[in-house]
Tab-separated table of C-alpha atoms and ligand atoms in Angstrom:
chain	number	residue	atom	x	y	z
L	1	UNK	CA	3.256	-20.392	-7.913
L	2	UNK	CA	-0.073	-19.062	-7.886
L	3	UNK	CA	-2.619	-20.116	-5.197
L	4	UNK	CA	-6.184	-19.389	-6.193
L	5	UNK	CA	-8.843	-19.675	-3.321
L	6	UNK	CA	-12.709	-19.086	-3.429
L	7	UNK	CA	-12.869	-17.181	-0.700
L	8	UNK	CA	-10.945	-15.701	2.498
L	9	UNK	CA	-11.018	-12.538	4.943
L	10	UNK	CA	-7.852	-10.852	3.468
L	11	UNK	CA	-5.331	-12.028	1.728
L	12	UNK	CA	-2.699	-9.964	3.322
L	13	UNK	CA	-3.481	-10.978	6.642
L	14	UNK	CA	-3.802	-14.929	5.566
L	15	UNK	CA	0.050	-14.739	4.709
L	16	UNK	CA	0.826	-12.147	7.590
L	17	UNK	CA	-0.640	-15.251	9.721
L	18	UNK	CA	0.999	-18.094	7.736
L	19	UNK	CA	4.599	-15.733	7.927
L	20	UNK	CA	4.257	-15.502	11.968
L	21	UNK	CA	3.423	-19.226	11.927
L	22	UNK	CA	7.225	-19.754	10.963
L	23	UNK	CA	5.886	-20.845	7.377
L	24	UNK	CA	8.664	-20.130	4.613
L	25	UNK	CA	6.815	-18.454	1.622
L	26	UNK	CA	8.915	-18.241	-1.178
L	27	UNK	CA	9.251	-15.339	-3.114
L	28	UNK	CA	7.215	-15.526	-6.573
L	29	UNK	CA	4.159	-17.385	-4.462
L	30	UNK	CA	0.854	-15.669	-4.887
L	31	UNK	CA	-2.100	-16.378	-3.450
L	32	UNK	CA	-5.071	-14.831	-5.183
L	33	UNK	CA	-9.449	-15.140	-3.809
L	34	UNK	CA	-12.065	-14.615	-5.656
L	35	UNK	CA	-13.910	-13.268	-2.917
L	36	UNK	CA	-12.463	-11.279	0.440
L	37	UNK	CA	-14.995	-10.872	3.616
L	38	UNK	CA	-11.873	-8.225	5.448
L	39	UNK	CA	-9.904	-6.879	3.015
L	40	UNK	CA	-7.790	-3.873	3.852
L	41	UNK	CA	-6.941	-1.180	1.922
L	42	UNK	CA	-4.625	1.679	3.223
L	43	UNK	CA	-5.276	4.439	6.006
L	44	UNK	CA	-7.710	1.454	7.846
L	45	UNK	CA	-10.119	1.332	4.769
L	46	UNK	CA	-11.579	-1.500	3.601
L	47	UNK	CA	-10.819	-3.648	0.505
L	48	UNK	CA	-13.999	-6.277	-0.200
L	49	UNK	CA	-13.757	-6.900	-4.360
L	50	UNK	CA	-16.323	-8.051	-6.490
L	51	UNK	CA	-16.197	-11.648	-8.140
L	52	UNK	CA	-14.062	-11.000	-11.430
L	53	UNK	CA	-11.420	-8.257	-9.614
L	54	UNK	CA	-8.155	-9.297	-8.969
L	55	UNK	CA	-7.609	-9.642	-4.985
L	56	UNK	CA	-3.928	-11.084	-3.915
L	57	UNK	CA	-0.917	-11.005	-2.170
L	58	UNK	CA	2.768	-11.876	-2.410
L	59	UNK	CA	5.959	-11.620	0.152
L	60	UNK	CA	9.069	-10.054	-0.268
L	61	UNK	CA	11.956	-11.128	2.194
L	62	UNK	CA	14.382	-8.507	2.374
L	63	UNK	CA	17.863	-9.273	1.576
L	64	UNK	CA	21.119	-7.573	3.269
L	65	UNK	CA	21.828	-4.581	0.573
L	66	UNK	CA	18.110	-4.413	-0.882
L	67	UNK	CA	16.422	-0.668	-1.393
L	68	UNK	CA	14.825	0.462	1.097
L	69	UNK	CA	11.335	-1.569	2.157
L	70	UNK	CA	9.243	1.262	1.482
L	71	UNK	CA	10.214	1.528	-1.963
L	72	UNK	CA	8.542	-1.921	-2.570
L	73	UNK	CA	5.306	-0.222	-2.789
L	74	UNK	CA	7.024	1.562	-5.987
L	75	UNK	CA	8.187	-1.556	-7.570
L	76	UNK	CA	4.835	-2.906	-6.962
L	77	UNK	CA	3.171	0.094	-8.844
L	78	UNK	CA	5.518	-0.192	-11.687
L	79	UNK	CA	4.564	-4.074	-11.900
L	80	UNK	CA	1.001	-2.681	-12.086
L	81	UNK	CA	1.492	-0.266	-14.634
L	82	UNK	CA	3.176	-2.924	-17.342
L	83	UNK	CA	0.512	-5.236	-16.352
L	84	UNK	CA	-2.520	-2.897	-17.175
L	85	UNK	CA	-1.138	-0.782	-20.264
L	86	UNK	CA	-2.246	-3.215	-22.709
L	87	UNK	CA	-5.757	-3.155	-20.941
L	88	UNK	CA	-6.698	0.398	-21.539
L	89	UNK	CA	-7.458	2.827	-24.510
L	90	UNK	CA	-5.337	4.912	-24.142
L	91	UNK	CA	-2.099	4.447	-22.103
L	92	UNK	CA	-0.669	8.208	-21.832
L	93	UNK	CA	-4.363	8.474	-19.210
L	94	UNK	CA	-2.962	5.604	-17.302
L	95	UNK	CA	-0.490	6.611	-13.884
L	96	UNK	CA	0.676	6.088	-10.996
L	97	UNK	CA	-0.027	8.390	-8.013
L	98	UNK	CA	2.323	7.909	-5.213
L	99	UNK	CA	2.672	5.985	-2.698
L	100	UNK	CA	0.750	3.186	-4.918
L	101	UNK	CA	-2.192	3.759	-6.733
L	102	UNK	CA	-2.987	3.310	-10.216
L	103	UNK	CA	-5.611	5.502	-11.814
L	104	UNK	CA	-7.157	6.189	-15.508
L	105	UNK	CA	-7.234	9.850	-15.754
L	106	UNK	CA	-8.489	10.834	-11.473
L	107	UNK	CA	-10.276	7.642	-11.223
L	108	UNK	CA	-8.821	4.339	-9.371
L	109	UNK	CA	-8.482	1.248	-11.098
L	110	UNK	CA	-6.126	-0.534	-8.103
L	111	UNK	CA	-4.169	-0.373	-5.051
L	112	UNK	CA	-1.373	-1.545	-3.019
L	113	UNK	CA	-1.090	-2.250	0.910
L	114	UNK	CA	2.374	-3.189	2.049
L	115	UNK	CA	2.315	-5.010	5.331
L	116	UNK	CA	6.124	-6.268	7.492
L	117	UNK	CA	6.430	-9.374	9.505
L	118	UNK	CA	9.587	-9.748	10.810
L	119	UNK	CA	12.391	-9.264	7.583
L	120	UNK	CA	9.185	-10.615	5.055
L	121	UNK	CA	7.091	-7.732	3.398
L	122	UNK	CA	3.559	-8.651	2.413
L	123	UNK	CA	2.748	-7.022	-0.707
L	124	UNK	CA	-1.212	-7.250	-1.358
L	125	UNK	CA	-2.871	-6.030	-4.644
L	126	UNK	CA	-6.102	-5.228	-5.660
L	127	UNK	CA	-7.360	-4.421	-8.955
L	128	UNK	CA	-11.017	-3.762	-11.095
L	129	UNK	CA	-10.834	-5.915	-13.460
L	130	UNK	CA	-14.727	-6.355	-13.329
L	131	UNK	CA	-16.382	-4.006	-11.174
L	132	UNK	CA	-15.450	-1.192	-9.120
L	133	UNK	CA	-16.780	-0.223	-5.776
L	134	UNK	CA	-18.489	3.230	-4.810
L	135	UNK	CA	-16.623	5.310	-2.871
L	136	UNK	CA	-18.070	8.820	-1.355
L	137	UNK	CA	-14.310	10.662	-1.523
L	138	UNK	CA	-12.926	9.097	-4.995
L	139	UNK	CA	-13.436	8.626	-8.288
L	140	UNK	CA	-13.059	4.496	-9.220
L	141	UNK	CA	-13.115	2.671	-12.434
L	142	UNK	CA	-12.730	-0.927	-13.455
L	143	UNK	CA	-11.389	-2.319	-16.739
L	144	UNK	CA	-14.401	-3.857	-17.710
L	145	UNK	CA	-15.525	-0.248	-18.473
L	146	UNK	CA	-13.092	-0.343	-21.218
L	147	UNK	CA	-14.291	-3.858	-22.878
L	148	UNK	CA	-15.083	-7.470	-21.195
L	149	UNK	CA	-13.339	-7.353	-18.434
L	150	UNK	CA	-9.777	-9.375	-18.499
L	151	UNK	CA	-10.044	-12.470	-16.998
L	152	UNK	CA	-8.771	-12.472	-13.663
L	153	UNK	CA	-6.170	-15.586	-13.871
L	154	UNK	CA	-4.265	-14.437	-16.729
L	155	UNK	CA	-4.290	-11.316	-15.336
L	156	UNK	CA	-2.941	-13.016	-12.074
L	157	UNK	CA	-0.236	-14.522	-14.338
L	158	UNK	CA	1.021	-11.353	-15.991
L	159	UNK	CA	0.878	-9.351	-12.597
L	160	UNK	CA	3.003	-11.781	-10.851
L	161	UNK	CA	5.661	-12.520	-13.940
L	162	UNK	CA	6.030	-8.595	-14.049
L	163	UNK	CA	6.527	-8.561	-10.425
L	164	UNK	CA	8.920	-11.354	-10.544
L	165	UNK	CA	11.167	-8.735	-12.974
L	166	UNK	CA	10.868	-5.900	-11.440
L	167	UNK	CA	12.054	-7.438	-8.336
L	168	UNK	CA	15.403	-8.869	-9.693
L	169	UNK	CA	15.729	-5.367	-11.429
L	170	UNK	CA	15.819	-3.375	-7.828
L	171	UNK	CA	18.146	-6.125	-6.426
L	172	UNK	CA	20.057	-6.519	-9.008
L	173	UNK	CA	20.362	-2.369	-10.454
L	174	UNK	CA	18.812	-0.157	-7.480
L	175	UNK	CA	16.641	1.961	-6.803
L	176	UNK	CA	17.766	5.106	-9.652
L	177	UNK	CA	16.441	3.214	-13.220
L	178	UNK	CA	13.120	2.290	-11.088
L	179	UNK	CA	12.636	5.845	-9.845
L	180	UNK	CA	13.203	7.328	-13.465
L	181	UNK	CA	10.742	4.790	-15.124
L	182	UNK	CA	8.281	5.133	-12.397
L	183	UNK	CA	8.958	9.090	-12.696
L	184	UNK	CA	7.748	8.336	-16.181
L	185	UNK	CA	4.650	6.211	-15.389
L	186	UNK	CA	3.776	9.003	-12.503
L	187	UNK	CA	1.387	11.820	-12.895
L	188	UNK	CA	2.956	14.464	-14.869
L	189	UNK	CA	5.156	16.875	-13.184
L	190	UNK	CA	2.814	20.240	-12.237
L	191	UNK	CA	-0.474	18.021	-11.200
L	192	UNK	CA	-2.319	19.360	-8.256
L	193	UNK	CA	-2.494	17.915	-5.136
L	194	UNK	CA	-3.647	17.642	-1.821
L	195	UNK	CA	-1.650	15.922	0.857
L	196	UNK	CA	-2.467	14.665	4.246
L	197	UNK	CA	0.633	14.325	6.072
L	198	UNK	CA	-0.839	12.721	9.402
L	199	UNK	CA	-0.875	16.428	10.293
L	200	UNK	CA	-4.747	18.257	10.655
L	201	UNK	CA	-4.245	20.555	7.786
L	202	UNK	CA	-3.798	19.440	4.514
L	203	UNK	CA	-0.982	20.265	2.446
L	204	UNK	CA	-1.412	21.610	-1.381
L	205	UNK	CA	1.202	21.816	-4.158
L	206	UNK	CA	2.057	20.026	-7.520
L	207	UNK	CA	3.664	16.972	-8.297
L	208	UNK	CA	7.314	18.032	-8.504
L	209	UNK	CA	8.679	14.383	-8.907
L	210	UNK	CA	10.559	11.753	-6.771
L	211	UNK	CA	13.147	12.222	-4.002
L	212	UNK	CA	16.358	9.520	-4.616
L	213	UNK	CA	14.873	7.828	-1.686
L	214	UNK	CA	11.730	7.444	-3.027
L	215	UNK	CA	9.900	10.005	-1.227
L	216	UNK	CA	7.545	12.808	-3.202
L	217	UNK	CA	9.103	15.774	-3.639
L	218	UNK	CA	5.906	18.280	-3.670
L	219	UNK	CA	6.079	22.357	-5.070
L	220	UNK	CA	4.200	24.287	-2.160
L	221	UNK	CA	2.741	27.520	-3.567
L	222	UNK	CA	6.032	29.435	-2.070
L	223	UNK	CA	7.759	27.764	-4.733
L	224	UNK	CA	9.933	25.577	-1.911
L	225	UNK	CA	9.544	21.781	-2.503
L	226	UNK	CA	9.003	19.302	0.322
L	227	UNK	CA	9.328	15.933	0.457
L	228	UNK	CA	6.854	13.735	1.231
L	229	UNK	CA	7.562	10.289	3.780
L	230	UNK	CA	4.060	9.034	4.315
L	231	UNK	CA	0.277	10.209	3.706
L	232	UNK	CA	-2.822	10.369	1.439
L	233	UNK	CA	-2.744	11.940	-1.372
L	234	UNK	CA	-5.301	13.297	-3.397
L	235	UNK	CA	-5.121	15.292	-6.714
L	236	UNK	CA	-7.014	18.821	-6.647
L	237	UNK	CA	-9.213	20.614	-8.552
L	238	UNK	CA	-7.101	22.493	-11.130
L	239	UNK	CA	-6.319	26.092	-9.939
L	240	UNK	CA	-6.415	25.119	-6.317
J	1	BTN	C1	-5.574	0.657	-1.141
J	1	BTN	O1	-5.615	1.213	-2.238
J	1	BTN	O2	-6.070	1.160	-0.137
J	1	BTN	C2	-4.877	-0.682	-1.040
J	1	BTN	C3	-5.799	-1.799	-1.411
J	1	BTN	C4	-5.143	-3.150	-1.291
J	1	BTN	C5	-6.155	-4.265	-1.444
J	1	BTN	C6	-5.500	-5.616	-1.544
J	1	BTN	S1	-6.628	-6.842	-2.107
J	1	BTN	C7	-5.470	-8.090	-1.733
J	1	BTN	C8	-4.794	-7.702	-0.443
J	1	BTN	N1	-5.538	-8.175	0.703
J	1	BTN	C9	-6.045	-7.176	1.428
J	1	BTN	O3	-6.732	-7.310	2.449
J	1	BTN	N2	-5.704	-6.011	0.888
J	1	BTN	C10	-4.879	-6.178	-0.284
């Protein structure tokens, strides 16, 4: 189920390629390198992992009746979250900040880039299990700052199996228990943020939870709350 190779541009675009090739992927197949020369991360950034970090990508074909695509990224988030809690000191630092990032307290220990081909959705993951890279506008941490760092295939093998559930959980219950857990797993209702929308100014408010389609609902100082469809989110300084 799991394809490991040494090394490979991106794995996202290696089973975007395979996809348009007419290759049938099955749902549940990985594939996981050790190294990537072009990885992606979101908003055109780049994604290149150290040796150790977890770097890989499943698909998702979407199925007449499924939740809505977008809300894959959420699923893959919560997968990330079960994965990792038994890899950190203290759990109640771990969350999720929407769309699909996971941080320890403000810093980033992984991310998620969704990708469509046709009715397939590439889900790509990558995590710091051994190092993490330096970033000039974020904060990033990898696991091994907590211990040795996990080893990256049984890491691999816990990612995908929680994956694997949480998939047949939105198919087979919907989107409401996954929004409530994920609610749960999210930074904490009142957190600062700063939003950008794809508009030039940024946006601030506080976390005010999740729409029922998956959206963030943000509290703007007015005290209306707006939901939020697509964008980059950062949290603030406290008090701004
Ligand atoms: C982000 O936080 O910006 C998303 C990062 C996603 C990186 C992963 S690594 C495996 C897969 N292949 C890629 O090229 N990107 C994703």
């Amino acid at each position: 189920m799991i394809e490991y190779i040494a090394e490979t541009g991106s794995t996202n675009s290696d089973l975007l390629e395979r996809l348009k090739a007419g290759e049938r992927i099955a749902e549940g197949q990985w594939l996981v390198a050790d190294r990537q020369t072009a990885g992606r991360g979101r908003q055109g950034r780049r994604w290149n992992g150290g040796l150790g970090n977890f770097m890989g990508s499943t698909v998702v074909h979407r199925l007449p009746g499924d939740p809505p695509a977008p809300t894959l990224a959420l699923l893959a988030g919560m997968a990330l979250h079960e994965a990792t809690v038994p890899l950190v000191p203290d759990a109640s630092r771990l969350h999720l900040k929407w769309p699909n990032d996971l941080l320890y307290m403000k810093a980033k220990l992984a991310g998620i880039l969704l990708e469509g081909q046709g009715d397939a959705v590439v889900v790509g993951i990558g995590v710091n299990l051994a190092e993490a890279p330096d970033l000039p506008d974020r904060e990033t941490l990898s696991f091994a700052a907590f211990g040795p760092a996990p080893d990256r295939n049984l890491f691999a093998g816990s990612l995908a199996g929680m994956f694997a559930r949480e998939l047949e959980r939105w198919r087979t219950y919907g989107l409401e228990p996954l929004l409530r857990r994920w609610q749960a797993a999210g930074l904490p209702k009142g957190t600062p943020l700063k939003v950008h929308d794809g508009t030039a100014v940024a946006v601030d408010g506080k976390v005010a939870g999740l729409a029922e389609d998956g959206s963030l609902l943000l509290l703007l100082p007015n005290g209306a709350t707006r939901p939020i469809h697509a964008g980059d989110v950062m949290i603030a300084d406290q008090g701004t």
